[in-house]
Short mmCIF file of C-alpha atoms and ligand atoms in Angstrom, two decimals:
data_model
loop_
_atom_site.label_atom_id
_atom_site.label_comp_id
_atom_site.label_asym_id
_atom_site.label_seq_id
_atom_site.Cartn_x
_atom_site.Cartn_y
_atom_site.Cartn_z
CA UNK A 49 7.64 -4.40 -24.10
CA UNK A 50 10.01 -2.69 -21.58
CA UNK A 51 8.73 -1.89 -17.82
CA UNK A 52 9.20 2.02 -18.16
CA UNK A 53 7.06 4.45 -15.93
CA UNK A 54 8.66 7.57 -17.38
CA UNK A 55 6.60 10.46 -17.04
CA UNK A 56 4.35 9.30 -14.50
CA UNK A 57 4.04 10.64 -11.34
CA UNK A 58 3.19 8.17 -8.72
CA UNK A 59 1.86 8.60 -4.93
CA UNK A 60 2.61 5.92 -2.11
CA UNK A 61 1.56 6.54 1.09
CA UNK A 62 3.47 5.48 4.14
CA UNK A 63 6.99 5.34 1.84
CA UNK A 64 8.97 7.08 4.52
CA UNK A 65 10.15 3.21 5.44
CA UNK A 66 9.50 -0.41 4.68
CA UNK A 67 7.28 -1.47 1.77
CA UNK A 68 6.64 1.53 0.91
CA UNK A 69 9.78 3.04 0.74
CA UNK A 70 11.37 0.07 -0.99
CA UNK A 71 8.55 0.69 -3.58
CA UNK A 72 9.66 4.76 -3.63
CA UNK A 73 12.71 3.62 -4.59
CA UNK A 74 11.77 0.76 -7.19
CA UNK A 75 9.37 3.40 -9.26
CA UNK A 76 12.21 6.21 -9.26
CA UNK A 77 13.92 3.52 -10.64
CA UNK A 78 11.86 2.89 -13.27
CA UNK A 79 11.82 6.70 -14.19
CA UNK A 80 8.89 8.05 -12.66
CA UNK A 81 7.88 11.09 -10.40
CA UNK A 82 7.30 9.96 -6.32
CA UNK A 83 4.99 11.70 -4.16
CA UNK A 84 4.95 10.15 -0.61
CA UNK A 85 3.80 10.92 2.56
CA UNK A 86 3.41 10.35 5.94
CA UNK A 87 2.18 11.62 9.13
CA UNK A 88 5.46 12.50 10.28
CA UNK A 89 5.77 15.63 7.64
CA UNK A 90 9.77 15.97 8.16
CA UNK A 91 10.23 12.19 7.52
CA UNK A 92 8.67 12.29 4.67
CA UNK A 93 10.37 15.31 3.38
CA UNK A 94 14.35 14.14 4.16
CA UNK A 95 13.43 10.74 2.20
CA UNK A 96 12.11 12.18 -0.44
CA UNK A 97 15.29 14.31 -0.80
CA UNK A 98 17.21 11.38 -0.40
CA UNK A 99 15.18 9.91 -3.25
CA UNK A 100 16.28 12.36 -5.96
CA UNK A 101 14.95 12.58 -8.94
CA UNK A 102 12.32 15.50 -7.58
CA UNK A 103 10.43 13.41 -5.45
CA UNK A 104 8.45 15.18 -2.51
CA UNK A 105 7.12 14.50 0.73
CA UNK A 106 4.34 15.47 2.65
CA UNK A 107 2.35 15.27 5.60
CA UNK A 108 -0.78 13.64 5.48
CA UNK A 109 -2.76 10.90 8.00
CA UNK A 110 -4.35 8.88 5.33
CA UNK A 111 -7.92 8.30 7.58
CA UNK A 112 -8.36 11.75 7.63
CA UNK A 113 -10.56 13.25 4.86
CA UNK A 114 -9.30 17.02 4.73
CA UNK A 115 -5.69 15.90 5.33
CA UNK A 116 -6.49 13.67 2.02
CA UNK A 117 -8.21 15.94 0.17
CA UNK A 118 -5.37 18.63 0.85
CA UNK A 119 -2.67 16.01 -0.50
CA UNK A 120 -3.92 14.88 -3.27
CA UNK A 121 -4.43 18.75 -4.09
CA UNK A 122 -1.00 19.86 -3.12
CA UNK A 123 0.39 16.58 -5.34
CA UNK A 124 -1.63 17.87 -8.50
CA UNK A 125 -0.38 20.98 -7.94
CA UNK A 126 3.20 20.48 -7.25
CA UNK A 127 3.32 17.34 -10.29
CA UNK A 128 0.37 18.17 -12.34
CA UNK A 129 -0.75 14.65 -12.26
CA UNK A 130 -1.29 11.22 -10.15
CA UNK A 131 -1.01 8.50 -12.46
CA UNK A 132 -0.01 5.44 -10.23
CA UNK A 133 -1.58 5.29 -6.49
CA UNK A 134 -0.55 3.36 -3.99
CA UNK A 135 -2.02 2.68 -0.94
CA UNK A 136 0.67 1.24 1.27
CA UNK A 137 0.03 3.09 4.41
CA UNK A 138 -0.36 0.51 7.14
CA UNK A 139 -0.27 -0.69 10.85
CA UNK A 140 -1.10 -3.03 14.05
CA UNK A 141 -3.04 -2.61 17.20
CA UNK A 142 -2.95 -6.38 17.71
CA UNK A 143 -4.79 -8.67 20.71
CA UNK A 144 -6.94 -11.50 20.78
CA UNK A 145 -10.65 -9.28 19.88
CA UNK A 146 -11.73 -9.82 23.31
CA UNK A 147 -9.53 -7.30 24.40
CA UNK A 148 -9.29 -5.10 21.51
CA UNK A 149 -10.08 -1.52 22.79
CA UNK A 150 -12.79 0.04 20.14
CA UNK A 151 -10.26 2.51 19.31
CA UNK A 152 -7.86 0.20 18.57
CA UNK A 153 -9.65 -1.03 16.00
CA UNK A 154 -10.86 1.88 15.05
CA UNK A 155 -7.60 3.45 14.08
CA UNK A 156 -6.07 0.68 12.39
CA UNK A 157 -9.47 0.23 10.18
CA UNK A 158 -9.50 3.88 9.66
CA UNK A 159 -5.93 3.95 8.49
CA UNK A 160 -5.73 0.48 6.38
CA UNK A 161 -9.16 0.24 5.00
CA UNK A 162 -10.90 4.60 5.15
CA UNK A 163 -7.57 5.26 4.21
CA UNK A 164 -7.55 3.36 0.90
CA UNK A 165 -10.85 4.66 0.09
CA UNK A 166 -10.18 8.07 0.94
CA UNK A 167 -7.23 8.28 -1.25
CA UNK A 168 -8.89 6.47 -3.98
CA UNK A 169 -11.52 8.83 -3.99
CA UNK A 170 -9.57 11.78 -4.27
CA UNK A 171 -7.06 10.59 -6.76
CA UNK A 172 -8.73 8.59 -9.22
CA UNK A 173 -11.23 11.78 -10.40
CA UNK A 174 -7.91 12.70 -12.48
CA UNK A 175 -7.16 9.07 -13.45
CA UNK A 176 -10.81 9.13 -15.18
CA UNK A 177 -10.67 12.38 -16.33
CA UNK A 178 -7.21 11.47 -18.36
CA UNK A 179 -8.40 7.75 -19.29
CA UNK A 180 -4.88 5.96 -17.83
CA UNK A 181 -4.49 4.94 -13.63
CA UNK A 182 -3.33 2.58 -11.76
CA UNK A 183 -3.85 1.95 -8.01
CA UNK A 184 -2.09 -0.78 -6.25
CA UNK A 185 -3.42 -1.93 -2.61
CA UNK A 186 -0.75 -3.02 -0.26
CA UNK A 187 -3.14 -5.79 1.43
CA UNK A 188 -1.78 -8.63 3.23
CA UNK A 189 -2.08 -12.91 3.59
CA UNK A 190 -3.57 -12.26 6.98
CA UNK A 191 -6.36 -10.84 5.03
CA UNK A 192 -6.73 -14.32 3.43
CA UNK A 193 -5.96 -16.78 6.07
CA UNK A 194 -6.65 -14.69 9.42
CA UNK A 195 -4.32 -14.93 12.31
CA UNK A 196 -4.45 -14.73 15.80
CA UNK A 197 -4.75 -11.77 17.72
CA UNK A 198 -5.16 -9.77 14.52
CA UNK A 199 -8.68 -9.47 13.79
CA UNK A 200 -8.70 -5.81 13.23
CA UNK A 201 -5.86 -5.65 11.32
CA UNK A 202 -7.47 -9.31 9.59
CA UNK A 203 -10.46 -7.23 9.12
CA UNK A 204 -8.64 -3.96 7.65
CA UNK A 205 -6.95 -6.47 4.95
CA UNK A 206 -9.35 -8.69 4.00
CA UNK A 207 -11.72 -4.95 3.81
CA UNK A 208 -8.89 -3.93 1.30
CA UNK A 209 -9.49 -7.29 -1.08
CA UNK A 210 -13.39 -6.55 -1.36
CA UNK A 211 -12.37 -2.72 -2.12
CA UNK A 212 -9.84 -3.24 -5.10
CA UNK A 213 -12.06 -5.78 -6.62
CA UNK A 214 -15.24 -3.63 -6.34
CA UNK A 215 -13.18 -0.52 -7.32
CA UNK A 216 -11.57 -1.93 -10.35
CA UNK A 217 -15.52 -2.65 -11.59
CA UNK A 218 -15.94 0.96 -10.90
CA UNK A 219 -13.16 1.92 -12.84
CA UNK A 220 -12.17 -0.48 -15.70
CA UNK A 221 -14.44 1.20 -18.39
CA UNK A 222 -12.12 4.70 -17.67
CA UNK A 223 -8.77 2.59 -18.21
CA UNK A 224 -8.18 2.90 -14.20
CA UNK A 225 -6.72 -0.80 -12.95
CA UNK A 226 -7.44 -1.59 -9.06
CA UNK A 227 -5.41 -4.51 -8.36
CA UNK A 228 -4.02 -5.56 -4.68
CA UNK A 229 -0.65 -7.06 -3.36
CA UNK A 230 -0.54 -9.25 -0.03
CA UNK A 231 2.29 -9.95 0.90
CA UNK A 232 3.56 -12.59 3.71
CA UNK A 233 6.11 -11.94 6.13
CA UNK A 234 8.48 -9.11 5.03
CA UNK A 235 11.42 -7.85 7.45
CA UNK A 236 10.33 -4.33 8.61
CA UNK A 237 9.29 -2.02 11.18
CA UNK A 238 5.98 -3.29 12.02
CA UNK A 239 7.08 -7.10 12.31
CA UNK A 240 10.14 -6.32 14.58
CA UNK A 241 8.33 -7.29 17.87
CA UNK A 242 7.78 -10.91 15.99
CA UNK A 243 9.64 -13.71 18.67
CA UNK A 244 12.58 -15.45 16.93
CA UNK A 245 10.21 -18.94 17.77
CA UNK A 246 7.71 -17.19 16.27
CA UNK A 247 9.91 -16.24 13.04
CA UNK A 248 11.23 -19.73 13.01
CA UNK A 249 7.96 -21.41 12.83
CA UNK A 250 7.34 -18.96 9.96
CA UNK A 251 10.42 -20.10 8.22
CA UNK A 252 9.34 -23.64 8.57
CA UNK A 253 6.50 -22.97 6.91
CA UNK A 254 7.52 -20.84 3.78
CA UNK A 255 8.58 -23.27 0.93
CA UNK A 256 10.78 -20.95 -0.94
CA UNK A 257 12.79 -21.34 2.49
CA UNK A 258 13.51 -17.20 3.54
CA UNK A 259 11.74 -14.53 4.74
CA UNK A 260 10.94 -12.06 2.22
CA UNK A 261 12.28 -8.93 1.99
CA UNK A 262 10.36 -5.60 1.09
CA UNK A 263 11.80 -5.56 -2.46
CA UNK A 264 10.03 -8.27 -2.72
CA UNK A 265 7.20 -6.44 -2.36
CA UNK A 266 7.68 -3.32 -4.94
CA UNK A 267 8.41 -5.67 -7.44
CA UNK A 268 5.32 -6.26 -7.87
CA UNK A 269 4.31 -3.29 -7.39
CA UNK A 270 5.87 -2.14 -10.30
CA UNK A 271 4.69 -4.99 -12.73
CA UNK A 272 1.09 -3.92 -11.32
CA UNK A 273 1.92 -0.04 -12.34
CA UNK A 274 3.69 -0.96 -15.64
CA UNK A 275 2.52 -1.29 -19.08
CA UNK A 276 3.32 -4.89 -18.66
CA UNK A 277 0.19 -5.43 -16.44
CA UNK A 278 -2.38 -3.53 -18.82
CA UNK A 279 -4.90 -6.40 -19.07
CA UNK A 280 -4.79 -7.30 -15.11
CA UNK A 281 -7.57 -5.46 -12.82
CA UNK A 282 -9.27 -6.76 -9.38
CA UNK A 283 -6.39 -9.24 -8.70
CA UNK A 284 -4.71 -10.14 -5.45
CA UNK A 285 -1.05 -11.08 -6.07
CA UNK A 286 0.36 -13.24 -3.18
CA UNK A 287 3.72 -12.28 -2.74
CA UNK A 288 5.07 -14.73 0.08
CA UNK A 289 7.34 -17.21 -1.50
CA UNK A 290 4.64 -19.35 -1.56
CA UNK A 291 3.30 -19.63 2.36
CA UNK A 292 -0.44 -19.53 1.63
CA UNK A 293 -1.56 -21.41 -1.63
P1 NDP B 1132 6.28 0.24 8.22
O1 NDP B 1132 5.65 -0.19 9.74
O2 NDP B 1132 7.42 -0.34 8.39
O3 NDP B 1132 5.89 1.28 7.97
C1 NDP B 1132 4.43 2.07 7.75
C2 NDP B 1132 4.75 3.55 7.09
O4 NDP B 1132 2.71 3.91 6.69
C3 NDP B 1132 5.47 4.13 7.44
O5 NDP B 1132 5.88 5.51 6.24
C4 NDP B 1132 4.52 5.73 8.43
O6 NDP B 1132 4.76 6.47 8.57
C5 NDP B 1132 2.93 5.24 7.59
N1 NDP B 1132 1.80 5.26 8.08
C6 NDP B 1132 0.97 4.79 9.26
N2 NDP B 1132 0.29 5.35 9.40
C7 NDP B 1132 -0.49 6.14 9.05
C8 NDP B 1132 -0.93 6.94 8.29
N3 NDP B 1132 -2.53 7.34 9.42
N4 NDP B 1132 -1.69 8.02 7.01
C9 NDP B 1132 -0.35 8.02 6.79
N5 NDP B 1132 0.75 7.42 7.02
C10 NDP B 1132 0.90 6.23 7.41
O7 NDP B 1132 5.11 -0.83 7.42
P2 NDP B 1132 5.22 -2.03 6.44
O8 NDP B 1132 6.02 -1.34 5.44
O9 NDP B 1132 5.85 -3.46 6.85
O10 NDP B 1132 3.85 -2.32 5.61
C11 NDP B 1132 3.59 -1.57 4.93
C12 NDP B 1132 1.88 -2.15 4.43
O11 NDP B 1132 2.53 -3.42 3.90
C13 NDP B 1132 1.27 -1.84 5.73
O12 NDP B 1132 -0.54 -1.28 4.86
C14 NDP B 1132 0.93 -3.51 6.23
O13 NDP B 1132 -0.06 -3.73 6.29
C15 NDP B 1132 1.55 -4.41 5.22
N6 NDP B 1132 2.27 -5.62 5.50
C16 NDP B 1132 3.36 -5.34 5.54
C17 NDP B 1132 4.13 -6.98 5.91
C18 NDP B 1132 4.85 -6.78 6.66
O14 NDP B 1132 4.83 -8.41 7.06
N7 NDP B 1132 5.84 -6.18 7.18
C19 NDP B 1132 2.68 -8.13 5.72
C20 NDP B 1132 1.49 -7.90 4.82
C21 NDP B 1132 1.03 -6.63 4.96
P3 NDP B 1132 4.30 7.51 10.06
O15 NDP B 1132 4.14 6.40 11.05
O16 NDP B 1132 5.06 8.63 9.82
O17 NDP B 1132 2.68 8.06 9.61
#
């Protein structure tokens, strides 16, 4: 069996940089047609153009139902369908719990958790009709272990784990498989604010002895999106160099 996604259509949220961009590149490399979105629509179009292979970029805030519905309609119109959905868009607003503003709680939960719900709700309809689909949610080891100063982010990422398992059960009979990938520390814009001291602490606690790269996560997503994973659903694949075990 080969890892071949020729002819499949994938939609990746937050595909303009970091992990999402690497996932888009991996999907294109495996032959998939890729649609990607971000709030910055012109950046999405520019990144999609550079990906080639007919990739297209769209503006969408995944936390807003009307925008998500319009995005899914647009992608289905442009590409004919959506076979693979990667719920990757996410961000942080870190603080100790007693300092987190209500708006920072809501915005993190809206993008990281509600965004995955909205995207799945609309994109799954076509998958259900065609009796084939893959949803991969990007969670985090922080959703499993917690992390100081990240209660909003940890709650959103833990929520994604429960969401993944429940939706896997909702859609299994329609051959729509739903899994999550939980990255450890990956060097991207999201983590660029981490101090050198904190990075060293992380390194000292990663058995494989290096920080993660976006391609490490993209490989796991590619596997879960492919026929190689056709008997796997409702699982969380931790990709963290052994940091959490
Ligand atoms: P980046 O900040 O590098 O990229 C985030 C992407 O998401 C951008 O394309 C951004 O574009 C988009 N995005 C953010 N908010 C929204 C929104 N509301 N609607 C649509 N798109 C949005 O992050 P990473 O690549 O590091 O992270 C990707 C995912 O991996 C996130 O879910 C993150 O939580 C998770 N993760 C990352 C880890 C790491 O160490 N880096 C570890 C564990 C998990 P724009 O701003 O234009 O909207």
